[in-house]
PDB file of C-alpha atoms in Angstrom:
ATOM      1  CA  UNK A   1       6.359 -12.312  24.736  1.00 87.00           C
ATOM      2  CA  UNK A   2       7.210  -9.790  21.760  1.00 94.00           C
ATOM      3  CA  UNK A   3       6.007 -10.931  18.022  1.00 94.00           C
ATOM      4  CA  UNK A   4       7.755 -10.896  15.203  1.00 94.00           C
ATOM      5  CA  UNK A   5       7.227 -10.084  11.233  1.00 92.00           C
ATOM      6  CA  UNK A   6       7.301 -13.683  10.881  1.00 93.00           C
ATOM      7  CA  UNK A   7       4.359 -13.941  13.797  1.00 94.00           C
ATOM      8  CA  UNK A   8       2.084 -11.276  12.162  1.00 92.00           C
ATOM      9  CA  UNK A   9       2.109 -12.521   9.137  1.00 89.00           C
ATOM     10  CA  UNK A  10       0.892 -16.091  10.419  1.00 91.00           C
ATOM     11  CA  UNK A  11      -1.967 -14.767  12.262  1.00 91.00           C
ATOM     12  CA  UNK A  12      -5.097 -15.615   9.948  1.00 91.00           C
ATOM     13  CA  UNK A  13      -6.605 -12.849   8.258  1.00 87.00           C
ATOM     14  CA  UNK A  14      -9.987 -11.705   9.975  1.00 87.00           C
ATOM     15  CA  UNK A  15     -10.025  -8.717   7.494  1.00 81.00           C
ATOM     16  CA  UNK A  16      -8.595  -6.207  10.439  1.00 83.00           C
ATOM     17  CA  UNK A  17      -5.485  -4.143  10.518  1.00 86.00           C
ATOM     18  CA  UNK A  18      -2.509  -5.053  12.790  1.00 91.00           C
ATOM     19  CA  UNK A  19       0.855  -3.604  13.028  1.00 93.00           C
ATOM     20  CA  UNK A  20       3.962  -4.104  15.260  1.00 94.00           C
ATOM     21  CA  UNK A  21       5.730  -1.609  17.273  1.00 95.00           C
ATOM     22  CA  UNK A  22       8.878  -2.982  18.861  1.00 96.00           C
ATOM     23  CA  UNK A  23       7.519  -6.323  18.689  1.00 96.00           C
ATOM     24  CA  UNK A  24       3.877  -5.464  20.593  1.00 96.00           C
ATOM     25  CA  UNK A  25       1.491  -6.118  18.535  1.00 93.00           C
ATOM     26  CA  UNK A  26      -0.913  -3.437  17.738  1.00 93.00           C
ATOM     27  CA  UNK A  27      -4.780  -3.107  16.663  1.00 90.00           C
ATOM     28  CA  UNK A  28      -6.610   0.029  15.835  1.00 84.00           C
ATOM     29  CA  UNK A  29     -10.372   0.478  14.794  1.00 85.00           C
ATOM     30  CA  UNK A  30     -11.064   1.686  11.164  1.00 84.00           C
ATOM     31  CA  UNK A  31     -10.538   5.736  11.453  1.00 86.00           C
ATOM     32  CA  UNK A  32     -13.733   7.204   9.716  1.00 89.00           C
ATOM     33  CA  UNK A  33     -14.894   8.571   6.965  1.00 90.00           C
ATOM     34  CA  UNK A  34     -12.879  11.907   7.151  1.00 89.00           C
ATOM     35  CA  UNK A  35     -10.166  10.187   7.622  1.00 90.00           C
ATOM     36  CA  UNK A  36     -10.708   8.027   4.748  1.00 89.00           C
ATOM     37  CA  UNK A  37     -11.400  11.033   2.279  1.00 90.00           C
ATOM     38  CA  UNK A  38      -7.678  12.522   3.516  1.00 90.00           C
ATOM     39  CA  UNK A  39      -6.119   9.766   2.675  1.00 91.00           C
ATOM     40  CA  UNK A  40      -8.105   9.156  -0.777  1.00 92.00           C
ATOM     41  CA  UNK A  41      -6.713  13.388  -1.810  1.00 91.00           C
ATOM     42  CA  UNK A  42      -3.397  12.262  -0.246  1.00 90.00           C
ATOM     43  CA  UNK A  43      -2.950   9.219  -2.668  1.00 92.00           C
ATOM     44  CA  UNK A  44      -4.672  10.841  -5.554  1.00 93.00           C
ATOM     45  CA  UNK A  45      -2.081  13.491  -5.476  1.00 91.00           C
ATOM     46  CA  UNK A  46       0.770  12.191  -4.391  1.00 92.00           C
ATOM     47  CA  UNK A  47       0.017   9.379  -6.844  1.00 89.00           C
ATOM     48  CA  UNK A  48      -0.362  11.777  -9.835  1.00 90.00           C
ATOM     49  CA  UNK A  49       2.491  13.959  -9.343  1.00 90.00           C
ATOM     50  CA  UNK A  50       4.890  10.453  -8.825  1.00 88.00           C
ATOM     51  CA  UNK A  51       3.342   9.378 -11.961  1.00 88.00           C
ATOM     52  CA  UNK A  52       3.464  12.170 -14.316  1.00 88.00           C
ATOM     53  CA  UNK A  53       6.886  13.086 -13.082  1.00 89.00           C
ATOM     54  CA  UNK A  54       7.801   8.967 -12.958  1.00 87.00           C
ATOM     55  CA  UNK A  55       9.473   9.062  -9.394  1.00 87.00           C
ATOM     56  CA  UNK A  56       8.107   6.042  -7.925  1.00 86.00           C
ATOM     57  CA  UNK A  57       5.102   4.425  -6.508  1.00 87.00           C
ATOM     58  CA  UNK A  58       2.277   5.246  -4.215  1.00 89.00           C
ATOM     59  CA  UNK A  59       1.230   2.785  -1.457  1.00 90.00           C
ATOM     60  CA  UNK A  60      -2.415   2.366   0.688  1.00 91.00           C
ATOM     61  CA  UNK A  61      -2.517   0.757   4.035  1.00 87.00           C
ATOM     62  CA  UNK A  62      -2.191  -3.028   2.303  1.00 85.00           C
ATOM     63  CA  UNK A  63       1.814  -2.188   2.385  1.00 87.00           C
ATOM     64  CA  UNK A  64       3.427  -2.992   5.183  1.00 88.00           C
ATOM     65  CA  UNK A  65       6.553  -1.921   6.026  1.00 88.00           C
ATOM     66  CA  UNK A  66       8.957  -3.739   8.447  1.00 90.00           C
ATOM     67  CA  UNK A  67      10.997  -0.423   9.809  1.00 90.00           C
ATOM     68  CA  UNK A  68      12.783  -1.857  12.866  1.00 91.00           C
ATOM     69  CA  UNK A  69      14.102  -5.746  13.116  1.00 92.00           C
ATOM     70  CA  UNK A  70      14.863  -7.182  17.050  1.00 94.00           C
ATOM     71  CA  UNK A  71      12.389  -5.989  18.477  1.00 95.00           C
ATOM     72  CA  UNK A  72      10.270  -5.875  15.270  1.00 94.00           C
ATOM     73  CA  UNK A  73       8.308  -2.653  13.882  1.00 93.00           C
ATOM     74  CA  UNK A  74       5.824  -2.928  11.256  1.00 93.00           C
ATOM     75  CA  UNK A  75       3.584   0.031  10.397  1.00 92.00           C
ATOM     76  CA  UNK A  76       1.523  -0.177   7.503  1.00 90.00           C
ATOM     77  CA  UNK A  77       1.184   3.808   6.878  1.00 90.00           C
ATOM     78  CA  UNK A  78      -2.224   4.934   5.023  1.00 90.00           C
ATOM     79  CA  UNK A  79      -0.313   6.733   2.124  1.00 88.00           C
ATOM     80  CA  UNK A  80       3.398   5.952   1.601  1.00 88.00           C
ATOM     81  CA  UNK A  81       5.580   7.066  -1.514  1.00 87.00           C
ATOM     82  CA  UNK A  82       8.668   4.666  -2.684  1.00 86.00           C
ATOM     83  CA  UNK A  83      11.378   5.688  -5.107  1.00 86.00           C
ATOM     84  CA  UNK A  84      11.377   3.157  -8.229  1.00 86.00           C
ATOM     85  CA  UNK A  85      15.020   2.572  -7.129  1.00 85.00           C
ATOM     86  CA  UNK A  86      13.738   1.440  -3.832  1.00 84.00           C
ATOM     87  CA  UNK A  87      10.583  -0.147  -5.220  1.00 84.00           C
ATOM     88  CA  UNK A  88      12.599  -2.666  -7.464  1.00 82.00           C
ATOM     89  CA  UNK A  89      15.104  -3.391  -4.840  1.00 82.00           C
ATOM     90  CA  UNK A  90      12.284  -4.839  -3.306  1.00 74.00           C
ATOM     91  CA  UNK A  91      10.707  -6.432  -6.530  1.00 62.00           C
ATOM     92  CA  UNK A  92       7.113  -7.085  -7.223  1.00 55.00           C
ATOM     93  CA  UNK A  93       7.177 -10.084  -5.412  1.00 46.00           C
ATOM     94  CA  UNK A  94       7.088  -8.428  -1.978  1.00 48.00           C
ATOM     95  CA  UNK A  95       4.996  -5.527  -3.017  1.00 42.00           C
ATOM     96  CA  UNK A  96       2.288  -7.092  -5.673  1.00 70.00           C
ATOM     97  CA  UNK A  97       2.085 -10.765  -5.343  1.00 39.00           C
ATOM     98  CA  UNK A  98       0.114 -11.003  -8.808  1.00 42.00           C
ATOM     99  CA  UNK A  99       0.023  -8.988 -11.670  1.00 45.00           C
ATOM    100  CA  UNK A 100      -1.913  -9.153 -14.732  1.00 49.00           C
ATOM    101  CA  UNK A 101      -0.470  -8.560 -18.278  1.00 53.00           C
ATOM    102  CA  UNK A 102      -4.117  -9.038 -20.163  1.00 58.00           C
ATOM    103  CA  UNK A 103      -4.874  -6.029 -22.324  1.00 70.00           C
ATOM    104  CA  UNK A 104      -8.481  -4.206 -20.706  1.00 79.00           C
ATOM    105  CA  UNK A 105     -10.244  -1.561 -19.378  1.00 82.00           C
ATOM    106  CA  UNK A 106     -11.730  -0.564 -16.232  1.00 73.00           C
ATOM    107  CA  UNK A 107     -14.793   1.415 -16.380  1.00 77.00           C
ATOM    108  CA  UNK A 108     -17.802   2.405 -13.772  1.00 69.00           C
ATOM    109  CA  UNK A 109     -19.983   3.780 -15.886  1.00 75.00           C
ATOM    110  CA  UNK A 110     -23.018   2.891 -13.243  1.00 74.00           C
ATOM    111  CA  UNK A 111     -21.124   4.731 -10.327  1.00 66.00           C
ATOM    112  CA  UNK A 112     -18.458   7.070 -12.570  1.00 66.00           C
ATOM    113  CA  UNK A 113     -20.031   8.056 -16.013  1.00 76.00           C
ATOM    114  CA  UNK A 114     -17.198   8.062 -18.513  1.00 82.00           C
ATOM    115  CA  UNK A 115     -14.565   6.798 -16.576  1.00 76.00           C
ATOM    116  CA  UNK A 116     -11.949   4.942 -18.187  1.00 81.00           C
ATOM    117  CA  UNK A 117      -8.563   3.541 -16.851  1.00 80.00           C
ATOM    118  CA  UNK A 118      -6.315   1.052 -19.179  1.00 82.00           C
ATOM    119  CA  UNK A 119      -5.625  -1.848 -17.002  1.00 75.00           C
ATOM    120  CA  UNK A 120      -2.105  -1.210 -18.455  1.00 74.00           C
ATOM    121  CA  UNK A 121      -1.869   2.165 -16.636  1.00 73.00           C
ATOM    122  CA  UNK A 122      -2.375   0.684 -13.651  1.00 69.00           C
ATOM    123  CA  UNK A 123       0.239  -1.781 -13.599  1.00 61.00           C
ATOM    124  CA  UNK A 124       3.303   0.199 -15.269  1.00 60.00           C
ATOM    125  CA  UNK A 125       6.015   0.984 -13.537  1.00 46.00           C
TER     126      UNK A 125
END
């Protein structure tokens, strides 16, 4: 019998990573550390060249993406860029369920001396 988005998304979360592809469903141990550090440089990147030239957004694996409808496809791709145009077609309520408005900082100063990010940074679009 072939799932669908509406199946996945039922399924109670046991912390692991499933996906769809034409409506089997999929499950694939975490990758690695190497792996891991790609996709950190990928997002970093990606992320600051979106952001300093305002294209759009950049996504981790928490985004899934429902590519293919009867049977259903839903990849959740480790680094994905979306246009703001296609971003707030969506709206935040698909992509970030909850955001926060409260002025702040984040800092690590234990595990990253000196760093500082604006919670305000993080959530402008």
């Amino acid at each position: 019998m072939l799932m669908t988005v509406e199946d996945l998304y039922a399924l109670p979360d046991d912390g692991l990573h499933y996906e769809l592809v034409h409506g089997e469903f999929v499950s694939e141990p975490p990758p690695g550390g190497r792996h891991g550090r790609i996709a950190a440089r990928l997002v970093q990147r990606i992320g600051a060249y979106a952001e300093s030239h305002r294209l759009g957004v950049v996504l981790t694996c928490d985004t899934a993406f429902v590519l293919h409808r009867e049977p259903d496809t839903v990849r959740a791709p480790d680094v994905a860029f979306v246009s703001h145009e296609r971003y707030r077609a969506f709206g935040d309520d698909v992509l970030q369920p909850q955001i926060t408005t409260e002025p702040g900082e984040l800092n690590a100063d234990d595990l990253l001396p000196g760093f500082r990010l604006p919670v305000s940074d993080i959530f402008d679009l």
